XYZ file of C-alpha atoms in Angstrom:
673
model
C -0.307 -18.866 43.341
C 1.080 -16.811 46.170
C -0.617 -13.687 44.658
C -4.544 -15.397 44.666
C -7.160 -13.529 46.436
C -9.868 -15.787 45.316
C -11.627 -18.882 43.429
C -13.956 -18.003 41.264
C -16.512 -20.591 39.753
C -19.660 -20.350 37.242
C -22.933 -19.425 38.875
C -24.405 -21.891 37.449
C -22.328 -24.618 37.899
C -24.124 -26.861 40.057
C -20.564 -28.950 40.833
C -19.259 -25.552 42.529
C -22.666 -23.943 44.083
C -22.362 -25.249 47.327
C -18.977 -23.406 47.963
C -19.948 -20.361 46.727
C -19.282 -17.798 49.852
C -17.359 -20.156 51.650
C -13.180 -19.839 52.146
C -10.594 -21.307 51.215
C -6.311 -21.444 51.812
C -3.708 -20.453 49.248
C -1.352 -23.619 48.826
C 1.879 -23.432 51.597
C 0.826 -19.592 52.282
C -2.565 -20.949 54.401
C -3.774 -17.160 53.517
C -7.767 -17.597 53.393
C -9.425 -16.137 50.678
C -12.629 -16.158 49.153
C -14.835 -18.791 46.905
C -16.635 -15.819 44.759
C -19.525 -16.722 41.617
C -18.572 -14.494 38.329
C -19.303 -15.498 34.711
C -16.564 -14.645 33.408
C -15.377 -18.324 33.847
C -15.670 -21.095 31.508
C -16.689 -24.015 32.958
C -15.475 -26.250 30.339
C -11.941 -25.410 30.855
C -10.027 -27.553 33.105
C -11.522 -28.020 36.803
C -13.870 -24.994 36.070
C -12.764 -23.323 38.948
C -10.489 -20.218 38.375
C -8.014 -18.913 41.337
C -7.978 -14.976 40.499
C -4.650 -12.926 40.558
C -5.570 -8.724 40.763
C -2.150 -8.405 41.356
C -0.435 -9.491 38.256
C -3.227 -10.295 35.893
C -5.726 -7.556 33.815
C -8.358 -9.688 33.435
C -8.302 -10.565 36.875
C -7.760 -7.404 38.070
C -10.952 -6.350 36.726
C -12.966 -9.331 38.484
C -11.193 -7.844 42.001
C -12.274 -4.850 41.080
C -15.817 -5.675 40.638
C -16.159 -8.064 43.648
C -13.693 -5.868 45.980
C -11.025 -8.238 46.280
C -7.421 -7.499 47.645
C -4.916 -7.160 45.155
C -1.492 -8.534 46.437
C 1.273 -7.855 44.183
C 4.150 -10.233 45.172
C 7.525 -9.232 42.747
C 9.952 -6.972 43.166
C 10.557 -4.477 39.943
C 14.360 -6.677 39.994
C 11.629 -10.266 39.264
C 11.586 -11.152 42.951
C 9.937 -12.330 45.072
C 8.890 -9.683 47.445
C 7.897 -10.289 50.829
C 4.303 -11.146 50.370
C 5.362 -14.771 48.974
C 6.254 -16.228 52.221
C 8.975 -17.983 52.180
C 9.850 -17.383 49.030
C 10.846 -13.717 49.307
C 13.617 -13.140 47.380
C 14.016 -16.247 44.749
C 14.369 -14.998 41.155
C 10.563 -15.793 39.831
C 11.785 -18.694 37.912
C 13.474 -20.448 40.939
C 10.364 -19.592 42.930
C 8.343 -21.716 40.502
C 10.263 -24.274 40.423
C 10.547 -24.386 44.128
C 6.862 -23.908 45.266
C 5.658 -26.853 42.885
C 8.359 -29.293 44.603
C 6.331 -28.400 48.043
C 3.049 -28.848 46.538
C 3.978 -32.121 45.361
C 5.850 -33.117 48.797
C 2.347 -32.175 50.635
C 0.491 -34.036 48.972
C -1.236 -31.048 46.758
C -0.753 -32.058 43.245
C -3.109 -34.403 41.365
C -1.789 -34.778 37.659
C 0.200 -32.893 36.166
C -0.780 -31.954 32.066
C 1.564 -30.265 29.196
C -0.686 -26.506 28.363
C 0.825 -24.119 26.179
C 0.218 -20.574 27.030
C 0.429 -17.645 25.533
C 3.340 -16.187 27.473
C 4.441 -12.294 26.525
C 7.284 -11.073 25.752
C 9.327 -8.155 25.364
C 9.113 -6.886 21.735
C 13.446 -5.855 22.389
C 14.853 -8.210 24.086
C 12.859 -11.168 23.898
C 12.586 -11.172 28.337
C 8.828 -12.399 29.433
C 7.144 -10.006 30.351
C 5.418 -9.739 34.078
C 2.637 -8.110 34.859
C 2.336 -6.278 37.936
C 0.050 -3.775 40.205
C 1.995 -0.273 39.572
C 0.808 4.033 40.157
C 0.543 5.547 36.852
C -0.383 8.779 35.062
C -3.615 8.547 33.829
C -6.060 10.727 31.605
C -9.669 10.618 31.356
C -10.032 9.930 27.557
C -14.014 9.323 27.083
C -14.619 13.226 26.567
C -12.543 13.694 23.929
C -13.056 10.714 22.550
C -16.627 11.877 22.386
C -15.387 14.805 20.295
C -13.800 12.630 17.736
C -15.951 10.304 17.402
C -18.605 13.450 16.473
C -15.916 15.161 14.175
C -16.326 11.741 11.628
C -19.827 11.233 12.383
C -20.865 14.716 11.028
C -18.282 14.861 7.996
C -15.245 16.980 9.441
C -13.690 14.666 9.410
C -13.263 11.749 6.610
C -11.796 8.758 6.537
C -10.400 7.011 3.501
C -10.858 3.932 2.956
C -14.440 4.967 4.696
C -14.372 1.201 6.114
C -12.143 1.836 9.051
C -14.691 4.918 10.119
C -15.646 1.491 11.920
C -12.495 0.771 13.460
C -11.829 4.387 14.527
C -15.445 3.743 15.873
C -15.283 0.772 17.819
C -12.156 2.259 19.431
C -13.560 5.370 20.545
C -16.667 4.065 21.504
C -14.737 1.651 23.789
C -12.198 3.583 25.125
C -10.602 3.143 28.524
C -8.631 5.818 30.994
C -5.209 6.463 28.497
C -1.951 5.568 30.921
C 0.910 8.095 29.576
C 3.688 7.257 32.457
C 6.279 5.043 31.439
C 9.141 3.925 32.911
C 11.680 4.678 30.046
C 15.163 6.273 29.799
C 13.852 8.583 26.977
C 10.791 11.112 26.317
C 9.372 13.531 27.776
C 9.498 13.634 31.192
C 6.590 13.842 33.354
C 5.787 17.788 33.919
C 5.089 16.540 37.512
C 6.945 17.547 41.349
C 6.812 16.822 44.662
C 6.790 19.034 47.281
C 8.825 17.680 50.579
C 8.925 14.275 49.051
C 5.428 13.557 49.557
C 2.972 12.291 46.950
C -0.199 14.190 48.259
C 1.794 17.560 47.473
C 1.496 17.839 43.435
C 2.804 20.591 42.326
C 2.229 20.382 37.806
C 4.325 23.042 36.154
C 5.818 23.752 32.486
C 9.565 23.592 34.590
C 11.511 23.480 37.416
C 11.672 27.872 38.172
C 7.715 27.822 37.433
C 7.383 24.724 39.254
C 9.780 26.338 42.813
C 8.151 29.446 42.370
C 4.170 27.785 42.830
C 5.676 25.822 45.466
C 6.805 28.117 46.931
C 3.430 30.375 46.849
C 1.747 27.085 47.987
C 3.886 25.391 51.320
C 6.189 27.747 51.956
C 9.751 29.466 51.554
C 11.365 26.240 52.281
C 9.824 23.827 49.997
C 11.927 21.450 48.119
C 10.369 19.384 45.446
C 11.167 16.258 43.669
C 10.941 15.399 39.466
C 8.019 12.814 38.707
C 10.749 10.293 37.175
C 8.142 8.583 34.794
C 8.612 10.399 31.328
C 4.902 10.942 28.711
C 3.666 7.947 26.654
C 5.381 8.660 23.195
C 1.771 8.446 21.548
C 0.973 11.895 24.026
C 3.759 13.540 22.589
C 3.387 12.334 19.482
C -0.721 13.683 19.551
C 0.389 17.083 20.354
C 2.432 17.102 16.992
C -0.397 19.100 14.659
C 0.060 22.513 16.857
C 3.198 21.544 19.559
C 5.471 22.313 16.201
C 3.941 25.301 15.372
C 4.799 27.343 17.741
C 1.733 26.577 20.313
C 0.752 27.617 23.160
C 1.640 30.708 21.402
C -0.198 32.432 18.544
C 2.647 31.873 15.940
C 2.713 32.597 11.974
C 2.983 29.113 11.855
C 0.559 28.220 13.316
C -2.292 30.007 12.303
C -1.117 28.824 8.858
C -0.095 25.403 9.076
C -2.803 24.531 11.170
C -5.107 22.813 10.636
C -3.538 21.033 7.742
C -5.718 19.076 5.145
C -4.407 15.102 4.430
C -2.354 12.894 7.752
C -1.258 10.168 5.732
C -0.318 6.780 7.271
C -0.688 3.367 8.307
C -3.463 2.082 9.479
C -2.638 -0.028 12.045
C -1.785 3.280 14.205
C -5.188 5.132 13.289
C -5.792 5.006 16.602
C -2.423 5.193 18.678
C -1.870 8.383 16.787
C -4.427 9.724 14.523
C -7.373 8.756 16.809
C -5.071 10.664 19.364
C -3.700 14.034 17.487
C -7.563 14.869 16.653
C -8.528 14.583 20.486
C -5.468 16.545 21.817
C -5.826 19.015 18.845
C -9.972 19.634 19.768
C -9.316 19.788 23.470
C -5.992 22.224 23.454
C -7.738 23.759 20.114
C -11.240 23.392 19.438
C -10.903 22.499 15.666
C -9.655 19.486 14.193
C -5.831 18.957 13.028
C -7.225 17.945 9.413
C -10.164 17.069 7.430
C -8.994 14.195 5.648
C -7.718 10.639 7.434
C -5.321 8.439 4.011
C -4.616 5.260 4.999
C -2.428 3.116 3.611
C -1.508 -0.645 3.710
C 1.436 -2.437 4.734
C 4.373 -3.383 3.388
C 4.564 -7.107 3.287
C 6.815 -9.189 1.340
C 6.045 -10.747 -2.334
C 4.962 -13.682 -0.758
C 2.211 -11.664 1.608
C 3.640 -12.754 4.745
C 4.639 -9.913 6.696
C 8.342 -9.033 6.901
C 9.882 -10.660 9.841
C 13.895 -11.270 11.169
C 12.254 -14.798 12.371
C 10.945 -15.159 8.706
C 14.576 -13.671 6.909
C 12.617 -11.993 4.495
C 12.586 -8.767 5.749
C 14.058 -5.962 2.674
C 15.931 -3.374 3.360
C 14.841 -0.068 1.819
C 18.429 1.266 1.460
C 19.635 -2.743 -0.076
C 16.827 -1.878 -2.795
C 17.254 1.493 -3.655
C 20.724 0.983 -3.947
C 20.198 -1.936 -6.692
C 17.072 -0.302 -8.222
C 16.761 3.623 -7.251
C 15.030 5.161 -5.363
C 12.267 6.219 -7.768
C 12.057 2.690 -8.793
C 11.356 1.647 -4.868
C 8.975 4.664 -4.533
C 6.468 4.535 -8.294
C 6.471 0.764 -6.789
C 4.771 0.977 -3.886
C 2.766 4.228 -4.606
C 1.203 2.132 -7.410
C 1.658 -0.765 -6.292
C -1.770 -0.643 -4.036
C -5.147 0.797 -3.333
C -5.794 3.075 0.275
C -6.113 0.840 3.254
C -4.959 -2.629 1.772
C -1.456 -4.721 2.219
C 1.136 -4.608 -0.672
C 2.943 -7.320 -1.788
C 6.321 -6.258 -2.837
C 7.833 -7.911 -5.262
C 11.581 -6.884 -6.248
C 10.963 -8.003 -10.314
C 8.360 -4.986 -9.890
C 10.698 -2.902 -8.563
C 13.341 -3.241 -11.270
C 10.282 -3.274 -14.089
C 9.656 0.795 -12.659
C 12.878 1.397 -12.993
C 12.859 0.299 -17.003
C 9.842 2.904 -16.847
C 12.485 5.222 -15.515
C 15.215 4.077 -18.434
C 12.576 4.610 -20.552
C 11.348 8.103 -19.622
C 15.075 8.934 -19.506
C 15.679 7.260 -23.221
C 11.832 9.630 -24.556
C 13.421 12.643 -23.958
C 16.636 11.940 -25.635
C 14.722 10.767 -28.876
C 13.244 14.006 -28.817
C 16.566 16.205 -27.968
C 18.449 13.944 -30.871
C 15.249 15.372 -33.980
C 15.968 18.741 -32.567
C 18.255 19.349 -35.731
C 15.234 17.565 -38.125
C 13.631 21.705 -38.089
C 14.697 24.914 -37.509
C 13.046 28.607 -36.251
C 11.818 29.392 -39.767
C 9.674 26.053 -40.112
C 7.681 27.553 -37.068
C 3.822 28.259 -38.848
C 3.061 31.537 -38.464
C 2.196 33.353 -35.039
C -1.313 32.524 -34.643
C -2.608 30.310 -37.118
C -3.653 26.637 -35.192
C -0.634 24.559 -36.005
C -1.440 21.698 -38.696
C -1.382 18.584 -36.690
C -1.582 15.167 -38.249
C -4.781 12.818 -36.759
C -1.445 11.084 -34.709
C -0.928 14.497 -33.032
C -4.490 15.252 -32.477
C -4.733 11.237 -30.943
C -1.666 11.721 -28.378
C -2.951 15.474 -27.236
C -6.748 14.254 -26.928
C -4.649 11.277 -24.828
C -2.977 13.813 -22.949
C -6.220 15.303 -21.888
C -8.104 12.945 -20.944
C -4.719 11.481 -18.720
C -4.430 14.224 -16.891
C -8.430 14.827 -16.187
C -8.340 10.944 -15.188
C -5.626 12.024 -12.667
C -7.459 15.196 -11.395
C -10.175 13.183 -10.459
C -8.472 9.710 -9.451
C -5.792 12.330 -7.012
C -9.404 13.881 -5.843
C -11.018 10.707 -4.976
C -7.335 9.795 -3.069
C -6.455 7.010 -5.492
C -3.527 7.580 -6.024
C -2.104 4.368 -7.063
C -4.193 3.816 -9.653
C -3.978 7.707 -10.997
C 0.107 6.181 -11.641
C -0.362 3.684 -13.515
C -2.779 5.302 -15.907
C 0.226 7.661 -16.107
C 2.713 4.747 -17.115
C 0.455 2.945 -19.502
C -0.131 6.505 -21.040
C 3.604 6.990 -20.686
C 4.211 3.460 -22.185
C 2.090 2.372 -24.012
C 0.248 5.598 -25.753
C 3.237 7.998 -25.487
C 6.602 6.198 -26.386
C 4.786 3.408 -28.011
C 3.034 4.581 -30.645
C 3.000 8.090 -30.972
C 7.026 8.452 -30.692
C 7.195 5.586 -33.293
C 4.598 7.501 -36.190
C 6.771 10.331 -34.765
C 9.907 9.408 -36.711
C 7.624 9.279 -40.164
C 6.592 12.727 -39.410
C 10.042 13.988 -38.886
C 11.284 12.294 -42.017
C 9.200 14.576 -43.482
C 11.305 17.714 -42.486
C 10.512 21.579 -42.583
C 6.793 22.694 -40.715
C 6.089 18.665 -40.381
C 8.614 17.956 -38.398
C 8.506 21.787 -36.537
C 4.839 20.723 -35.365
C 5.973 16.951 -34.471
C 8.544 18.317 -32.213
C 6.360 20.619 -30.880
C 3.699 18.437 -30.101
C 6.312 15.680 -28.575
C 7.062 18.582 -26.221
C 4.143 19.164 -25.204
C 2.907 16.050 -24.460
C 6.110 15.253 -22.338
C 6.324 18.110 -20.736
C 2.545 17.737 -19.498
C 3.222 14.327 -18.677
C 6.352 14.733 -16.542
C 4.573 17.449 -14.441
C 2.305 13.998 -13.230
C 4.395 12.205 -13.009
C 6.638 13.952 -10.599
C 4.633 13.569 -7.879
C 5.830 9.412 -8.101
C 8.996 9.612 -9.854
C 10.617 13.189 -8.886
C 14.137 12.311 -9.531
C 14.123 10.877 -12.712
C 11.914 13.698 -14.065
C 12.899 16.524 -12.339
C 16.390 15.637 -14.135
C 14.985 14.895 -17.556
C 12.640 17.968 -17.440
C 15.778 20.123 -16.636
C 17.896 18.793 -19.625
C 14.420 18.453 -22.426
C 14.404 22.292 -21.809
C 17.759 23.306 -21.469
C 18.590 21.344 -25.260
C 15.158 22.944 -26.591
C 16.991 26.334 -25.230
C 20.001 25.898 -26.867
C 17.824 24.504 -29.699
C 16.295 27.824 -30.603
C 13.204 26.506 -32.292
C 10.623 28.501 -30.388
C 9.029 25.160 -28.944
C 8.270 25.363 -25.159
C 7.024 28.714 -22.638
C 9.101 31.797 -22.612
C 9.019 31.777 -19.223
C 9.763 27.703 -17.926
C 9.650 27.827 -14.365
C 13.184 26.897 -12.763
C 12.137 23.401 -11.441
C 9.227 21.030 -12.261
C 9.017 20.593 -8.570
C 7.567 24.370 -8.896
C 6.223 24.155 -12.582
C 2.253 24.792 -12.356
C -0.189 21.008 -12.656
C -1.182 20.166 -16.257
C -4.587 21.133 -17.185
C -7.477 18.817 -19.542
C -5.624 20.850 -22.973
C -7.943 20.889 -26.276
C -10.032 17.553 -27.572
C -9.639 15.518 -30.838
C -12.696 13.665 -30.373
C -13.010 12.415 -33.869
C -9.845 11.953 -35.471
C -9.075 10.465 -31.995
C -11.211 7.879 -32.966
C -10.554 7.624 -36.941
C -6.676 7.149 -35.418
C -7.557 4.421 -32.777
C -8.930 2.369 -35.683
C -5.923 2.616 -37.735
C -3.809 1.263 -34.122
C -6.017 -1.722 -33.704
C -5.699 -2.592 -37.272
C -2.370 -2.129 -37.680
C -1.981 -3.983 -34.402
C -4.049 -7.258 -35.937
C -1.869 -6.939 -38.812
C 1.224 -7.472 -36.694
C -0.413 -10.334 -34.646
C -1.236 -12.018 -37.724
C 2.862 -11.473 -38.992
C 3.452 -12.869 -35.468
C 1.239 -16.078 -35.674
C 2.671 -17.116 -39.587
C 6.174 -16.357 -38.138
C 7.201 -12.856 -40.887
C 10.898 -11.357 -40.123
C 10.301 -8.363 -38.338
C 12.007 -6.004 -41.144
C 9.889 -7.688 -44.069
C 7.437 -5.301 -45.907
C 4.879 -7.456 -46.660
C 1.703 -6.960 -49.964
C -1.661 -5.989 -48.252
C -5.313 -4.964 -49.395
C -7.471 -2.341 -46.453
C -10.908 -2.084 -47.505
C -11.996 0.829 -45.452
C -15.340 1.948 -46.613
C -16.263 5.701 -46.498
C -12.687 5.859 -44.545
C -10.968 4.827 -47.170
C -9.794 8.723 -48.190
C -8.374 8.884 -44.308
C -6.605 5.691 -44.544
C -4.650 6.758 -47.403
C -4.136 10.513 -45.596
C -1.693 7.369 -43.191
C -0.321 5.311 -45.912
C 3.260 6.304 -44.375
C 2.325 5.525 -41.018
C 0.266 1.976 -42.251
C 3.416 1.864 -44.201
C 6.308 1.809 -41.325
C 4.337 0.711 -38.348
C 2.851 -2.784 -39.982
C 5.466 -2.627 -42.653
C 3.605 -3.278 -45.213
C 5.057 -3.054 -48.745
C 4.201 0.590 -49.804
C 3.719 -0.336 -54.229
C 2.079 -3.419 -52.930
C -0.937 -1.616 -50.768
C -4.078 -1.725 -51.791
C -6.460 0.890 -50.156
C -9.895 1.188 -51.290
C -13.608 1.143 -50.317
C -14.426 -2.140 -51.660
C -13.207 -5.327 -52.118
C -13.965 -8.667 -52.237
C -11.421 -11.026 -50.210
C -8.909 -12.906 -52.374
C -8.409 -16.820 -52.215
C -5.287 -17.971 -50.272
C -5.201 -14.860 -47.839
C -5.419 -14.118 -43.980
C -7.990 -11.705 -43.297
C -7.871 -8.601 -40.738
C -10.967 -7.274 -39.275
C -10.479 -4.689 -36.899
C -13.141 -1.358 -35.536
C -14.714 -1.216 -38.988
C -11.495 -2.130 -41.643
C -10.337 -5.647 -42.944
C -6.752 -5.832 -43.902
C -6.395 -8.964 -47.084
C -2.655 -10.206 -46.514
C -2.136 -12.672 -49.394
C -0.695 -15.704 -47.860
C 2.371 -16.066 -50.858
C 3.540 -13.273 -49.347
C 3.588 -14.267 -45.788
C 4.998 -17.120 -46.003
C 6.486 -20.407 -48.222
C 2.999 -21.717 -49.130
C 4.549 -25.530 -49.399
C 6.731 -25.118 -46.473
C 4.007 -24.215 -44.351
C 2.073 -26.763 -45.217
C 4.431 -29.515 -44.442
C 5.293 -27.416 -41.199
C 0.983 -27.789 -39.920
C 0.504 -30.890 -41.906
C 3.648 -32.047 -38.869
C 2.052 -30.314 -36.664
C -1.913 -31.821 -36.856
C -0.465 -34.854 -36.950
C 1.530 -34.697 -33.593
C -2.074 -33.435 -32.220
C -4.767 -36.147 -33.147
C -1.401 -38.935 -31.898
C -2.249 -37.448 -29.135
C -5.995 -36.976 -28.758
C -5.988 -40.064 -28.993
C -3.617 -41.912 -27.084
C -5.778 -39.620 -24.480
C -8.954 -41.070 -25.695
C -8.339 -44.436 -25.499
C -7.007 -43.492 -21.781
C -10.195 -41.970 -20.769
C -11.651 -44.785 -22.566
C -10.086 -47.188 -20.146
C -9.770 -49.122 -16.892
C -8.670 -44.995 -15.871
C -11.231 -43.695 -15.985
C -12.293 -45.719 -12.847
C -9.389 -46.380 -10.920
C -7.993 -43.178 -10.921
C -8.367 -40.320 -8.172
C -10.621 -37.851 -10.054
C -8.498 -34.907 -9.970
C -6.163 -37.134 -12.211
C -9.252 -37.903 -14.553
C -10.001 -34.051 -14.638
C -6.277 -33.140 -15.615
C -6.178 -35.334 -18.585
C -9.722 -34.439 -19.643
C -8.672 -30.766 -19.412
C -5.460 -31.990 -21.743
C -7.978 -33.763 -24.520
C -9.720 -30.682 -24.392
C -6.527 -28.482 -25.269
C -5.358 -30.273 -28.292
C -9.079 -31.284 -29.787
C -9.088 -27.051 -29.874
C -5.684 -26.711 -30.991
C -6.484 -29.785 -34.300
C -9.203 -27.213 -34.868
C -7.415 -24.053 -35.125
C -5.147 -26.052 -37.191
C -7.014 -27.212 -39.992
C -8.234 -24.194 -40.282
C -5.072 -21.972 -40.892
C -4.326 -25.547 -43.312
C -7.931 -25.019 -44.708
C -6.483 -21.237 -45.795
C -3.227 -22.418 -47.129
């Protein structure tokens, strides 16, 4: 109130129109101030009349400039009031507020009091209430720089990923205002401005004090004295110089020539304007070039429920604690693959634990290969120059490796790093570990050339996959790769390159290799059939170690299936002596039929379960389900359906539908028996 310099009303407000152009008195001070009209005023809020305090409110400051109002500052920097506060000068701000209100009550100026919640700005560090006030600062006219940065993106010189943030970029730069670059802090780059003879109008700008004195003596005489401005540069101003100031600029250093401009700038979307835009503006102004051609924006890390991490919520995850428990690679992989560009990531420690297990899995894959190096010798290698006698499983995994490398390269080129990592994960865990290494056990048992080729294939895949995965999991992959290559060198099998890079981090990036689409497609059929047989075994609770009889009908693919007999027996747990692979056959009675990918397998029930015991079990389950159906049917046909809330009734109907579906499935199983 003590700093008010006008009262504003809306120009179309009939109740105040007659007062526009007249004056009012500031309470307790008696200072005369104008009544002005401005459409910024909200007629529906409060009394519809707005006190204007340009010295202590940013919005009021703009209104004051617009109307040519006086700016009155009533506050000292220690938050006491100054001489402009009249009788309240010298009081602390809170004490002055209490005393002013009491004086206004005593003077009969208070009509009524209403509770009202304000948005009070507070210091992030200490929590103190911030009091806005007008002060002298250094500014940069940012509009010319902003136009250059806008043009760089619009003309395609700089690309923003994801593209939707181009709108944010343009919104900031099209509405830019002069940039305040001075800060009243104890740390930072001191503003390189000196005042001559204590006169703020006599300014010298120089690189250091020696250069400042040299310039000042030319201008103001040999006896001049200088005092440097006490302010420091805004942190973002200093940071905006980072792309080139770190490389020796303003000198034309080799580093500056080599590394400026760079390629990709990666950072959080929340500082797109504060840092990234300012780096672009500064680089264009000082070096007439862009600092990077792509801006890649990641999201913010939130807790597993999507809330922003805050000490108030008590949900802050300390990365050092996570690393201590799960390892740096597990946290790194979770962050890299847990989201997409520009999207926030909900950090789940369960996912971090799962990715730690993935690291263990990688180590165990390599151990399995190393433990089996004694299955073959250098003499088992095929003659030089001859094609390797690859099995169907070998050709399938090498095809999948090439597909994964190609997909990874394509996704990385598109800045889809998370999806690229997820595909590498799926390939290594699902294709290589769960399928190929299991199939490899059958091939290794054959010894000789078959074992050598299998080890060669397993090494090739693991070597290339570790290279793909290294940017995501650097520590585990580096150590695993080193151990694997040392073991191969000691085994002297002739597997692996003659000259291995000294470290994975500088090894060549993989390129897609040969593919065998026809054989790989057929092996996919075998894999699908094995999955279906495993599912049937699980459904009938067959013990994992039990080998069961089967008849596989494969049509023209029967010879190929016969060549995979050992794999089918081992991976699907089929009885080799009772396994028939034929082109055509009728489905026998009392058998489970498994059809997948153009192939069919008939599994005799007698070989799967004790028929009498299974029938009793199914009949018991069917009886219990029918009892539930009868109960729910009676409930839904009675008063309950009319009186209960609709969501509750619907819940019971959903239960009835589930039990009816279960009854159909149990009845079908009984019919099979």
